[in-house]
Short mmCIF file of C-alpha atoms and ligand atoms in Angstrom, two decimals:
data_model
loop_
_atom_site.label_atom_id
_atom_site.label_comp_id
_atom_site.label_asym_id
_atom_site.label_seq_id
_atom_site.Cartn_x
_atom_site.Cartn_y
_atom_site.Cartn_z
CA UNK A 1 0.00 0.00 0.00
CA UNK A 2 1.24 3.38 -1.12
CA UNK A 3 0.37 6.30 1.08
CA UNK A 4 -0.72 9.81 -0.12
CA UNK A 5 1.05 13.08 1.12
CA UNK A 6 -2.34 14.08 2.85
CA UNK A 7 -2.74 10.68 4.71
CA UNK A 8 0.70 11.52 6.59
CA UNK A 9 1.79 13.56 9.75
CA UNK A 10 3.87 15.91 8.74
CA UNK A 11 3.43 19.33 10.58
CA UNK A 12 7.09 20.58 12.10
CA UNK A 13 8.62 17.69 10.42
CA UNK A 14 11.24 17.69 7.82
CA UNK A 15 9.93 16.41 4.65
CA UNK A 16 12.12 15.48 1.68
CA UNK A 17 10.34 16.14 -1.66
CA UNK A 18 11.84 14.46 -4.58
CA UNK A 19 10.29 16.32 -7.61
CA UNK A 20 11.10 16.74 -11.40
CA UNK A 21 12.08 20.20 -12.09
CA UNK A 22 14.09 19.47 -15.25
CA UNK A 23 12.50 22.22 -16.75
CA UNK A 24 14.01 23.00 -20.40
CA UNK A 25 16.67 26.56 -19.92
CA UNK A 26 17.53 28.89 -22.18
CA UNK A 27 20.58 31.40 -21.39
CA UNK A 28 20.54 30.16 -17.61
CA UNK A 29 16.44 30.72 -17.42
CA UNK A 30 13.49 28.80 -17.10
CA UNK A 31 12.25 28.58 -20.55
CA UNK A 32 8.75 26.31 -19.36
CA UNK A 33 7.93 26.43 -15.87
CA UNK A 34 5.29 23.64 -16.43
CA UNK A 35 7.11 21.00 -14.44
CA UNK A 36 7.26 23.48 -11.40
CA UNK A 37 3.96 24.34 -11.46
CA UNK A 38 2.90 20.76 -11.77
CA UNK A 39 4.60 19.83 -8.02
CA UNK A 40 3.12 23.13 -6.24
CA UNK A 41 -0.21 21.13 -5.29
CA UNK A 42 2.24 19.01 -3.13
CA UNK A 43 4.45 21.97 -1.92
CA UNK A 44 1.61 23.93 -0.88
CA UNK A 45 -0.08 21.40 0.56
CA UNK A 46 3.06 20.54 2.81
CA UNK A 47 3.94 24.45 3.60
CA UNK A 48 0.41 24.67 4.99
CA UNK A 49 0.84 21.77 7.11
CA UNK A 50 3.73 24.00 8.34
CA UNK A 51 6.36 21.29 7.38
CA UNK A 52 9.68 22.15 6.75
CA UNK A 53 9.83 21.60 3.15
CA UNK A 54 13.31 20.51 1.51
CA UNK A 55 13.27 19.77 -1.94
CA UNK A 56 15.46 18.18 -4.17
CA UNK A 57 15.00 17.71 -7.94
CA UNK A 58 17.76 16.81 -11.10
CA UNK A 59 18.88 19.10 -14.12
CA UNK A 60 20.32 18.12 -17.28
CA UNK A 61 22.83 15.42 -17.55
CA UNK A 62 25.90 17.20 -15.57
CA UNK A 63 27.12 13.51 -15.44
CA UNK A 64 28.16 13.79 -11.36
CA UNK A 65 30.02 16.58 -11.99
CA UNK A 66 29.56 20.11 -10.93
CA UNK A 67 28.39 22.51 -13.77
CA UNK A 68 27.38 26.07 -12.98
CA UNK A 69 25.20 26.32 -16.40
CA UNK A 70 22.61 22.96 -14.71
CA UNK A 71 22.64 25.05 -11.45
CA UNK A 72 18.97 24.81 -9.78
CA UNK A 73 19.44 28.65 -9.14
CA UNK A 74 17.00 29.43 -11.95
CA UNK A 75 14.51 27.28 -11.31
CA UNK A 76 14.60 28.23 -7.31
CA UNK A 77 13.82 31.88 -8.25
CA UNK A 78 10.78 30.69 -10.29
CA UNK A 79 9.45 28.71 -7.64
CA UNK A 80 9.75 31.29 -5.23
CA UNK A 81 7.69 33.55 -7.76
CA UNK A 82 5.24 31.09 -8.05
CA UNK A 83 4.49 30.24 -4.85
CA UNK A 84 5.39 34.63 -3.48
CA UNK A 85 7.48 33.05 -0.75
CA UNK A 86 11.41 32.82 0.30
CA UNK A 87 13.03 29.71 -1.26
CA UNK A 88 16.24 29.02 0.70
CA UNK A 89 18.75 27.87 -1.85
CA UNK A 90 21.73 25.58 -0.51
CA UNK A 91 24.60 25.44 -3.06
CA UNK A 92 25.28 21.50 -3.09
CA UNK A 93 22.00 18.61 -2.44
CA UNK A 94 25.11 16.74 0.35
CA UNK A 95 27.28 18.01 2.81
CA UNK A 96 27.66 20.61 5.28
CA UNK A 97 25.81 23.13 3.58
CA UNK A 98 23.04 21.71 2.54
CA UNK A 99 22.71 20.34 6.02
CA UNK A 100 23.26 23.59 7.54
CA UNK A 101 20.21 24.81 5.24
CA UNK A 102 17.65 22.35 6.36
CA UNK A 103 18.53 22.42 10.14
CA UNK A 104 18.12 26.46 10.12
CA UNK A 105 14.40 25.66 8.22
CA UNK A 106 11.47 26.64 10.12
CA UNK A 107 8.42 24.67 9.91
CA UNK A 108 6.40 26.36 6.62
CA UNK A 109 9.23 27.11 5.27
CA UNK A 110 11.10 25.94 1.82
CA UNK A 111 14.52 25.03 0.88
CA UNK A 112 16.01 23.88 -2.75
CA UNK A 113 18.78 21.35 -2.58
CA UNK A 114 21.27 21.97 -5.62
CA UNK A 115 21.41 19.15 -8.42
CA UNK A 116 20.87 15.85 -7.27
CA UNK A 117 23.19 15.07 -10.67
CA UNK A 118 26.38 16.96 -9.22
CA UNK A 119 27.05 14.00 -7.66
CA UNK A 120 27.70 10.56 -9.18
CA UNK A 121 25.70 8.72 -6.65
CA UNK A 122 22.08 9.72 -7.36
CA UNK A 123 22.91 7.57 -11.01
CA UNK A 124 24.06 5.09 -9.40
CA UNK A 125 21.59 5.10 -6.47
CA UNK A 126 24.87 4.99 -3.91
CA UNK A 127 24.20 3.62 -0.74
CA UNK A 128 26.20 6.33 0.96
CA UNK A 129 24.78 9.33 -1.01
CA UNK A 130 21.28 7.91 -0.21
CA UNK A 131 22.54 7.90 3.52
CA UNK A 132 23.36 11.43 3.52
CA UNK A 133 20.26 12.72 1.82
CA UNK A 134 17.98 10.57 4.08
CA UNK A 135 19.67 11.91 7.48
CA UNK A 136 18.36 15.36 6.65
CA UNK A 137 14.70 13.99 6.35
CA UNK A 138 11.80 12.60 8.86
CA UNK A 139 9.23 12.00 5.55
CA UNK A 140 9.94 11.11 2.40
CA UNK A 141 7.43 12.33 -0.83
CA UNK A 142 7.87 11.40 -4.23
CA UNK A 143 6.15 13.86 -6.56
CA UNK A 144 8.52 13.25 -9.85
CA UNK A 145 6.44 11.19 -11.78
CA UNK A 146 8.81 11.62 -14.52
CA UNK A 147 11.28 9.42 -12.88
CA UNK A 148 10.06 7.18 -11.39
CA UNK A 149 10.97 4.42 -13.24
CA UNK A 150 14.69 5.25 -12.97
CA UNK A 151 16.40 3.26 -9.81
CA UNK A 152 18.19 6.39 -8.51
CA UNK A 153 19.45 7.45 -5.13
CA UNK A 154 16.86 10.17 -4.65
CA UNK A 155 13.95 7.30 -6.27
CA UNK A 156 14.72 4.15 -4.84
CA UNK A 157 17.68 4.78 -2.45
CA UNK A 158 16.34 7.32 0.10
CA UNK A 159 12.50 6.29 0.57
CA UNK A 160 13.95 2.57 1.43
CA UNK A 161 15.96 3.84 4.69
CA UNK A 162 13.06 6.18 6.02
CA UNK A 163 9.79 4.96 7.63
CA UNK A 164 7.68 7.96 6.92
CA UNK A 165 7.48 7.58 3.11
CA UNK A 166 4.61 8.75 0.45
CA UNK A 167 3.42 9.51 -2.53
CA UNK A 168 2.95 13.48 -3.23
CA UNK A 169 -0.28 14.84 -5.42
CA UNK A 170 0.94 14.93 -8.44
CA UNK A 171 1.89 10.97 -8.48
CA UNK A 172 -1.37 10.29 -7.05
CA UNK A 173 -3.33 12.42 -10.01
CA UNK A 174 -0.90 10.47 -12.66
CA UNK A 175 -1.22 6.83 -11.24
CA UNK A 176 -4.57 7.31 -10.72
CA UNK A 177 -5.22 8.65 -14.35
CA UNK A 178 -2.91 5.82 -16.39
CA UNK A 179 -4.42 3.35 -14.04
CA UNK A 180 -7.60 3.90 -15.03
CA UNK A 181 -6.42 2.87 -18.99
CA UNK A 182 -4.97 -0.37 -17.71
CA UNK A 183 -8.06 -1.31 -15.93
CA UNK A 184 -11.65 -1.67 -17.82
CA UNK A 185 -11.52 0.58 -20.64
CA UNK A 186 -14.69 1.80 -22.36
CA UNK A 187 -14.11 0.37 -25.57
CA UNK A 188 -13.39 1.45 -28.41
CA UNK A 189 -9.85 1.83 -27.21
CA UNK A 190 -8.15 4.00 -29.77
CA UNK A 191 -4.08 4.61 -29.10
CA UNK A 192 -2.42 7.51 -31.35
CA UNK A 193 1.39 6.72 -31.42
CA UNK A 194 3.69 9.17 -33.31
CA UNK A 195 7.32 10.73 -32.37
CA UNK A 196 10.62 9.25 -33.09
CA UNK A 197 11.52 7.30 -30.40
CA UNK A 198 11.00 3.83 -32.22
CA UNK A 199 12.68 1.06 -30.85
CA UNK A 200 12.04 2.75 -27.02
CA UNK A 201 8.30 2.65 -27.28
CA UNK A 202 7.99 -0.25 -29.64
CA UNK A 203 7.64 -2.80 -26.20
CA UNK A 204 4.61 -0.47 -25.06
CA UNK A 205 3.44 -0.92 -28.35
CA UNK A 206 2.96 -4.80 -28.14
CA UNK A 207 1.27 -4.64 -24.73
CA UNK A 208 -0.55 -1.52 -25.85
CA UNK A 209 -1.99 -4.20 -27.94
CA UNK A 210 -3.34 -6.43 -26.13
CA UNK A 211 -6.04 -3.73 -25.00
CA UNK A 212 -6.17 -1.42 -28.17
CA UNK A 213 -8.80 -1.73 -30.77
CA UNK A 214 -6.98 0.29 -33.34
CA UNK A 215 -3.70 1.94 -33.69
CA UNK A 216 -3.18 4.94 -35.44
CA UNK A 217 0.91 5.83 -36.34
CA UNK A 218 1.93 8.76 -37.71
CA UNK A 219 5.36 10.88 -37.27
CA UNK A 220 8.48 9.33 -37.68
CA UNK A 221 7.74 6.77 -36.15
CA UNK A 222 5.60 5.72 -39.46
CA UNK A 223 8.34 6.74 -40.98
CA UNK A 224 9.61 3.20 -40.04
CA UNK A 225 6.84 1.19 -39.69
CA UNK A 226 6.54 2.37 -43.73
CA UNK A 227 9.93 1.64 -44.68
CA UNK A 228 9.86 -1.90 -42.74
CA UNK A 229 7.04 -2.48 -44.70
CA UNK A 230 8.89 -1.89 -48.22
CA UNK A 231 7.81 1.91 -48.88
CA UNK A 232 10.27 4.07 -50.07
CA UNK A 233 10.62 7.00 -47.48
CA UNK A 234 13.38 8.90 -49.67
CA UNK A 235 15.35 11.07 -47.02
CA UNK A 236 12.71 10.74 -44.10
CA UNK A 237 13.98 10.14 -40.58
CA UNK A 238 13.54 6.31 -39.56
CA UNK A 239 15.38 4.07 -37.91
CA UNK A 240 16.48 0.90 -39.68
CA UNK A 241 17.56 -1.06 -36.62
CA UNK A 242 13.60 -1.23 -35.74
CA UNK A 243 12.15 -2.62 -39.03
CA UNK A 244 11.97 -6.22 -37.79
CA UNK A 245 10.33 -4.71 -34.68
CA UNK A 246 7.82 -2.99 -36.66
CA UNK A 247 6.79 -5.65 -38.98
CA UNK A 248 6.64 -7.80 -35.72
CA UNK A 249 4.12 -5.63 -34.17
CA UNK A 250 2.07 -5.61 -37.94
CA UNK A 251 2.31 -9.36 -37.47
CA UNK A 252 1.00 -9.11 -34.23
CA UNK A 253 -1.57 -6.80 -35.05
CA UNK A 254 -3.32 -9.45 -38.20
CA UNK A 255 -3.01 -12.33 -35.68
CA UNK A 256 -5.53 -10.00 -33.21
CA UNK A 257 -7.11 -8.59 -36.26
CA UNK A 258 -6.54 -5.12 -35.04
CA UNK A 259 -6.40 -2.14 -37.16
CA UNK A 260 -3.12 -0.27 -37.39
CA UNK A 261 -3.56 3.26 -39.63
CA UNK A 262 -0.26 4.33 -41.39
CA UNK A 263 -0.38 7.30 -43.46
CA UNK A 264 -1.98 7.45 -46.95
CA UNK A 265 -0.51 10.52 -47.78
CA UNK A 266 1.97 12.52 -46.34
CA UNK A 267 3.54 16.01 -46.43
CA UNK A 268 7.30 16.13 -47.62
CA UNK A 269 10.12 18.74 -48.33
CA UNK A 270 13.69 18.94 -49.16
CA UNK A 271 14.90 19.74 -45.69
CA UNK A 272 13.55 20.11 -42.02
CA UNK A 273 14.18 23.39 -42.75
CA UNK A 274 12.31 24.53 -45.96
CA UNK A 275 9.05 26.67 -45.86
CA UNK A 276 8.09 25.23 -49.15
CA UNK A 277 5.69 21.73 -48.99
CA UNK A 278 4.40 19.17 -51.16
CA UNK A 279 1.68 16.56 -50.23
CA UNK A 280 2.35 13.03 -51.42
CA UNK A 281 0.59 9.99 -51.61
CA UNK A 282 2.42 7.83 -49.20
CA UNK A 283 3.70 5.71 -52.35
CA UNK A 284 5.48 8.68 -53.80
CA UNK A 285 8.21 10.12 -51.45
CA UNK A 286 11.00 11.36 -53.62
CA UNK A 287 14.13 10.24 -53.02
CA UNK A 288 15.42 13.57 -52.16
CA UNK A 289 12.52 14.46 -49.66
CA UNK A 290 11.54 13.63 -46.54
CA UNK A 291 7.92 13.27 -44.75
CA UNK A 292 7.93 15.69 -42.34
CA UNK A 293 3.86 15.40 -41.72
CA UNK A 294 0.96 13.25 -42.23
CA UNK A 295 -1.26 14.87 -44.74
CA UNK A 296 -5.28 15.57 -45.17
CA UNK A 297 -6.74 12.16 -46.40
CA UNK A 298 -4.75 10.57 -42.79
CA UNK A 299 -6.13 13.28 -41.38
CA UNK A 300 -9.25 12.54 -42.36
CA UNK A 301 -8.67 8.35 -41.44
CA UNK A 302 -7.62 8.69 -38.04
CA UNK A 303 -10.44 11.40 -37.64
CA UNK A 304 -13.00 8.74 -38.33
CA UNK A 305 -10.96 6.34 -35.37
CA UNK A 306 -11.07 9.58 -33.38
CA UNK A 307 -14.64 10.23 -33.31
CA UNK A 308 -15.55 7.03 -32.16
CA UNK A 309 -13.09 6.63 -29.58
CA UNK A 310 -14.64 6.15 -25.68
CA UNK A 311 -11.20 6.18 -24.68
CA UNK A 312 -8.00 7.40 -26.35
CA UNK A 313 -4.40 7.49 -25.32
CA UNK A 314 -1.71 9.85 -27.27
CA UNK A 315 2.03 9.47 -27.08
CA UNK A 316 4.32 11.53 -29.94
CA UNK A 317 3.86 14.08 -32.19
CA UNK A 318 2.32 13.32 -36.08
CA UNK A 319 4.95 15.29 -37.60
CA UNK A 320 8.00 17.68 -36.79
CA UNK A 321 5.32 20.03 -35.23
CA UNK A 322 7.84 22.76 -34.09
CA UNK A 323 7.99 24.20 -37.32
CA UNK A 324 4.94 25.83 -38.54
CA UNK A 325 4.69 24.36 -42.06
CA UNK A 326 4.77 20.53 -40.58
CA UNK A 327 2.37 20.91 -37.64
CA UNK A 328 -0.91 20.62 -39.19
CA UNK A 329 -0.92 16.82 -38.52
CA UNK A 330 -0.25 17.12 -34.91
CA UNK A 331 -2.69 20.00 -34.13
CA UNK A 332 -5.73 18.44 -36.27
CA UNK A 333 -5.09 15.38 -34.33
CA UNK A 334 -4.99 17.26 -31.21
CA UNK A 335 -7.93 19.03 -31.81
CA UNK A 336 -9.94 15.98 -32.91
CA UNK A 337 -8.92 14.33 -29.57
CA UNK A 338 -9.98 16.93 -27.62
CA UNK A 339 -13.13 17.21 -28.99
CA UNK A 340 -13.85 13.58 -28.36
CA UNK A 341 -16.51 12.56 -25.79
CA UNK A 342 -14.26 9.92 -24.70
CA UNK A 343 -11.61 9.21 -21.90
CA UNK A 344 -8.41 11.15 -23.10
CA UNK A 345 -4.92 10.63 -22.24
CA UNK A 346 -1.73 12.72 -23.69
CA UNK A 347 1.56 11.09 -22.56
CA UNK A 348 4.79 12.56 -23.52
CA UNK A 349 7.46 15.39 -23.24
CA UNK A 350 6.34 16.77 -27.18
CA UNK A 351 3.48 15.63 -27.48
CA UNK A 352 2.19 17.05 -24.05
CA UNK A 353 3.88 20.52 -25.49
CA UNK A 354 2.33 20.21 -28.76
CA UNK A 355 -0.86 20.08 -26.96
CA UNK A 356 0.05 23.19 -25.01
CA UNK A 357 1.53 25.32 -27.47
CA UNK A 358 -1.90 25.33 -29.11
CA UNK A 359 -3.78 25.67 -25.93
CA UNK A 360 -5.49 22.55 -26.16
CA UNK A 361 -4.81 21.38 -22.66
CA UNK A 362 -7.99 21.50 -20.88
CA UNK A 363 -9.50 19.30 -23.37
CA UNK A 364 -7.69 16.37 -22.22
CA UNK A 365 -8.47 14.07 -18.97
CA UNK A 366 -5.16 13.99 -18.04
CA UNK A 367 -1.75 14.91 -19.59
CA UNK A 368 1.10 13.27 -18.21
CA UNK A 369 4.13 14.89 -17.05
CA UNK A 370 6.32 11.62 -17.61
CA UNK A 371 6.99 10.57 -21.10
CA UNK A 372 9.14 7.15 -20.22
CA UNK A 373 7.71 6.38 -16.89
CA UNK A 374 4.05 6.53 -18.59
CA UNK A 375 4.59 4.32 -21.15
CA UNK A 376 6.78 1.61 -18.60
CA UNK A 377 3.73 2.49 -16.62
CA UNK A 378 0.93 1.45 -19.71
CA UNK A 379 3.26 -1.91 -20.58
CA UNK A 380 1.92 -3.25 -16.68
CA UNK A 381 5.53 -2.76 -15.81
CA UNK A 382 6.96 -2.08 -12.08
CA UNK A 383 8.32 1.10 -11.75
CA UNK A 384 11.28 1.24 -9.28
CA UNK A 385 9.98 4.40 -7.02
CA UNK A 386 6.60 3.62 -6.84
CA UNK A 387 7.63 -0.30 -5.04
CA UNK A 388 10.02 2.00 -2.96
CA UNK A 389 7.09 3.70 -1.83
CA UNK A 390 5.30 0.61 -0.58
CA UNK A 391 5.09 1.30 3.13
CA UNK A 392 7.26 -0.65 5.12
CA UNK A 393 6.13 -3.78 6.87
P1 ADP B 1 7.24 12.40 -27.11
O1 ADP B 1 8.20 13.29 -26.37
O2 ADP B 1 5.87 12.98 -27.21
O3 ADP B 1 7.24 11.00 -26.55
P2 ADP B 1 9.21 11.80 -29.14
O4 ADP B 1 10.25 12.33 -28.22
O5 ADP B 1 9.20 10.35 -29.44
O6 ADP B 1 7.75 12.26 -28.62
O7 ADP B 1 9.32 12.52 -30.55
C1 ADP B 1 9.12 13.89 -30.72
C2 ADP B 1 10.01 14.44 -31.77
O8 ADP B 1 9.83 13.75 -32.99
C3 ADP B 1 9.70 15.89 -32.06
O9 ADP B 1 10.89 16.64 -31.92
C4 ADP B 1 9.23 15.89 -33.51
O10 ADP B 1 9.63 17.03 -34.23
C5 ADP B 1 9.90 14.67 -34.04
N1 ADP B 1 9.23 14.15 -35.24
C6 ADP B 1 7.99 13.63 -35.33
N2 ADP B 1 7.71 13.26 -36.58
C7 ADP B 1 8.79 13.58 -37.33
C8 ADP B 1 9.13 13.45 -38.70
N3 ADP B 1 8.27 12.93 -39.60
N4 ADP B 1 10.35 13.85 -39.10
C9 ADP B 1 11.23 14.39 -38.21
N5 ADP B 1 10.97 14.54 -36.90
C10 ADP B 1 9.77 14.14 -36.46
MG1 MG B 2 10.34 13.55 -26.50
#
């Protein structure tokens, strides 16, 4: 049994946070403060319970080193903004400092530890790094759904040497909203798989189909389900490693006699950088283009999947949809998902900030923060720091 922040005593106590604030930077400032706002639910909740709130969060891939340029710094100044309240910054997550931070904390107050990733430990969940971090906490919260299925110090290591140990708001609102696609899912079950990640997502894709009853691919990752399937793709991004992948799920797919949409047509261009456009029957990608979006008559086929959806999950963008000629696909599809009656999940890093960038967001049931641990999540796998959040018996 997992317990929920608001289940827990925590008032005066110290309570470690472990949240994903791996927000993306730009010139040393927070470029998208989504990720922060999505933990203050817990944060607040916790300062009003007049905790003493330490948190501690990763940036980047400083690769245990110390770099100045993946400082939390940034990130602590938005957070105090957003929540109009001191955040006490200590300028390492270990050591003397950081322990000095947390003892001066008052209860409803808030401190930010420095980059768990400074140190080589929290990769490879170090036994001693996990001791230090745990000495300056009486509770333990997760609220990083993000990670969750890495086995890191500040995931798996810490929660297992403290008692007090829970899951924050924002892990609740996540497991609660993925579980409810593993359970019984009002049918039809329609999944919308784009991106480029192939070979990653390709094992959520088999279990994915065991539930689905159709699956609609567009993006790259068509790209190489088109290719494995003979098409010529000309200069389109793929990934050839993954065809026998691909034609395995196809295989699987016929054997369950479920439906899997590739594109029928699709928009190309010379480079990922070229304003000008040409829509092509999927047959006839030139050799010196490359599909860079699905076009109108996929569109119009996933549409009629779309609109009869009860339930439909969403993970990758339908074309390269950060540059305004190629994201027709990926808005269309957004839109025609939102406007579904059905049960609708979005699940990953683009595809979640395609659905933003076109303000699209409250049209969805849930949108979840964690692109990797969501789909680990959706394949009925464990992931590492929720079991280290099972309380202790
Ligand atoms: P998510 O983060 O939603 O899981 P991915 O990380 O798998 O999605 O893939 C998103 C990236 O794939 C985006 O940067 C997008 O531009 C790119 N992409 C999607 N389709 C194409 C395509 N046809 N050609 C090039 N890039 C593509
Ligand atoms: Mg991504």
């Amino acid at each position: 049994m997992i317990r929920i922040i608001d289940e827990v005593e925590i008032e005066s106590k110290r309570v470690l946070v472990r949240v994903d604030f791996n927000c993306p930077m730009e010139n040393g400032a927070v470029l998208d403060d989504s990720r922060i706002r999505a933990a203050l639910p817990t944060i607040r909740h916790a300062l009003k319970r007049r905790a003493k709130v330490v948190v501690m969060s990763h940036l980047g891939r400083p690769d245990g080193k110390r770099v100045p340029e993946l400082s939390l710094e940034p990130v602590g100044i938005e957070l105090a903004k957003l929540l109009d309240t001191d955040v006490v910054l200590a300028d390492d997550c270990v050591g003397d400092g950081a322990r000095k931070v947390v003892a001066d904390l008052y209860g409803g107050r808030i401190a930010l530890l420095e980059n768990l990733r400074f140190h080589p430990g929290e990769s490879s969940n170090d036994e001693h790094f996990s001791r230090e971090l745990a000495a300056m906490a009486d509770v333990y919260v997760n609220d990083a759904f993000g990670t969750l299925h890495r086995a890191h110090a500040s995931v798996v290591g810490v929660p297992q040497l403290l008692r007090e140990r829970c899951a924050g708001l924002l892990v609740k609102r996540e497991v609660d909203a993925l579980s409810a696609l593993l359970g019984d899912v009002k049918k039809p079950y329609v999944v919308i798989l784009g991106g480029s990640k192939v070979e990653y997502k390709i094992r959520t894709i088999h279990s994915l189909l065991g539930r689905a009853d159709a699956l609609l691919i567009g993006g790259a990752m068509a790209n190489t389900f088109l290719a494995a399937r003979g098409t010529s793709m000309g200069k389109s991004l793929l990934e050839r490693e993954s065809f026998l992948l691909a034609r395995s799920v196809l295989a699987d797919a016929a054997r369950r006699s479920i439906p899997v949409i590739l594109p029928q047509d699709l928009v190309v261009a010379t480079s990922p950088d070229s304003t000008e456009r040409r829509i092509v029957p999927v047959t006839s990608v030139p050799p010196d283009m490359m599909a860079l979006d699905i076009g109108p008559a996929t569109i119009a086929a996933f549409g009629e999947h779309i609109d009869r959806a009860a339930t439909i999950f969403w993970n990758g963008p339908m074309g390269l949809f950060e540059k305004p000629p190629f994201h027709e696909g990926t808005v269309k599809v957004a839109e025609m998902a939102g406007t579904s009656m059905g049960f609708k999940v979005v699940g990953g890093g683009d595809s979640v900030e395609a659905v933003r960038m076109h303000c699209l967001n409250c049209r969805f049931d849930h949108l979840s923060t964690g692109g990797g641990a969501s789909l680990k999540f959706l394949e009925g796998k464990e992931l590492a720091g929720l079991t280290a959040l099972e309380a202790p018996r």
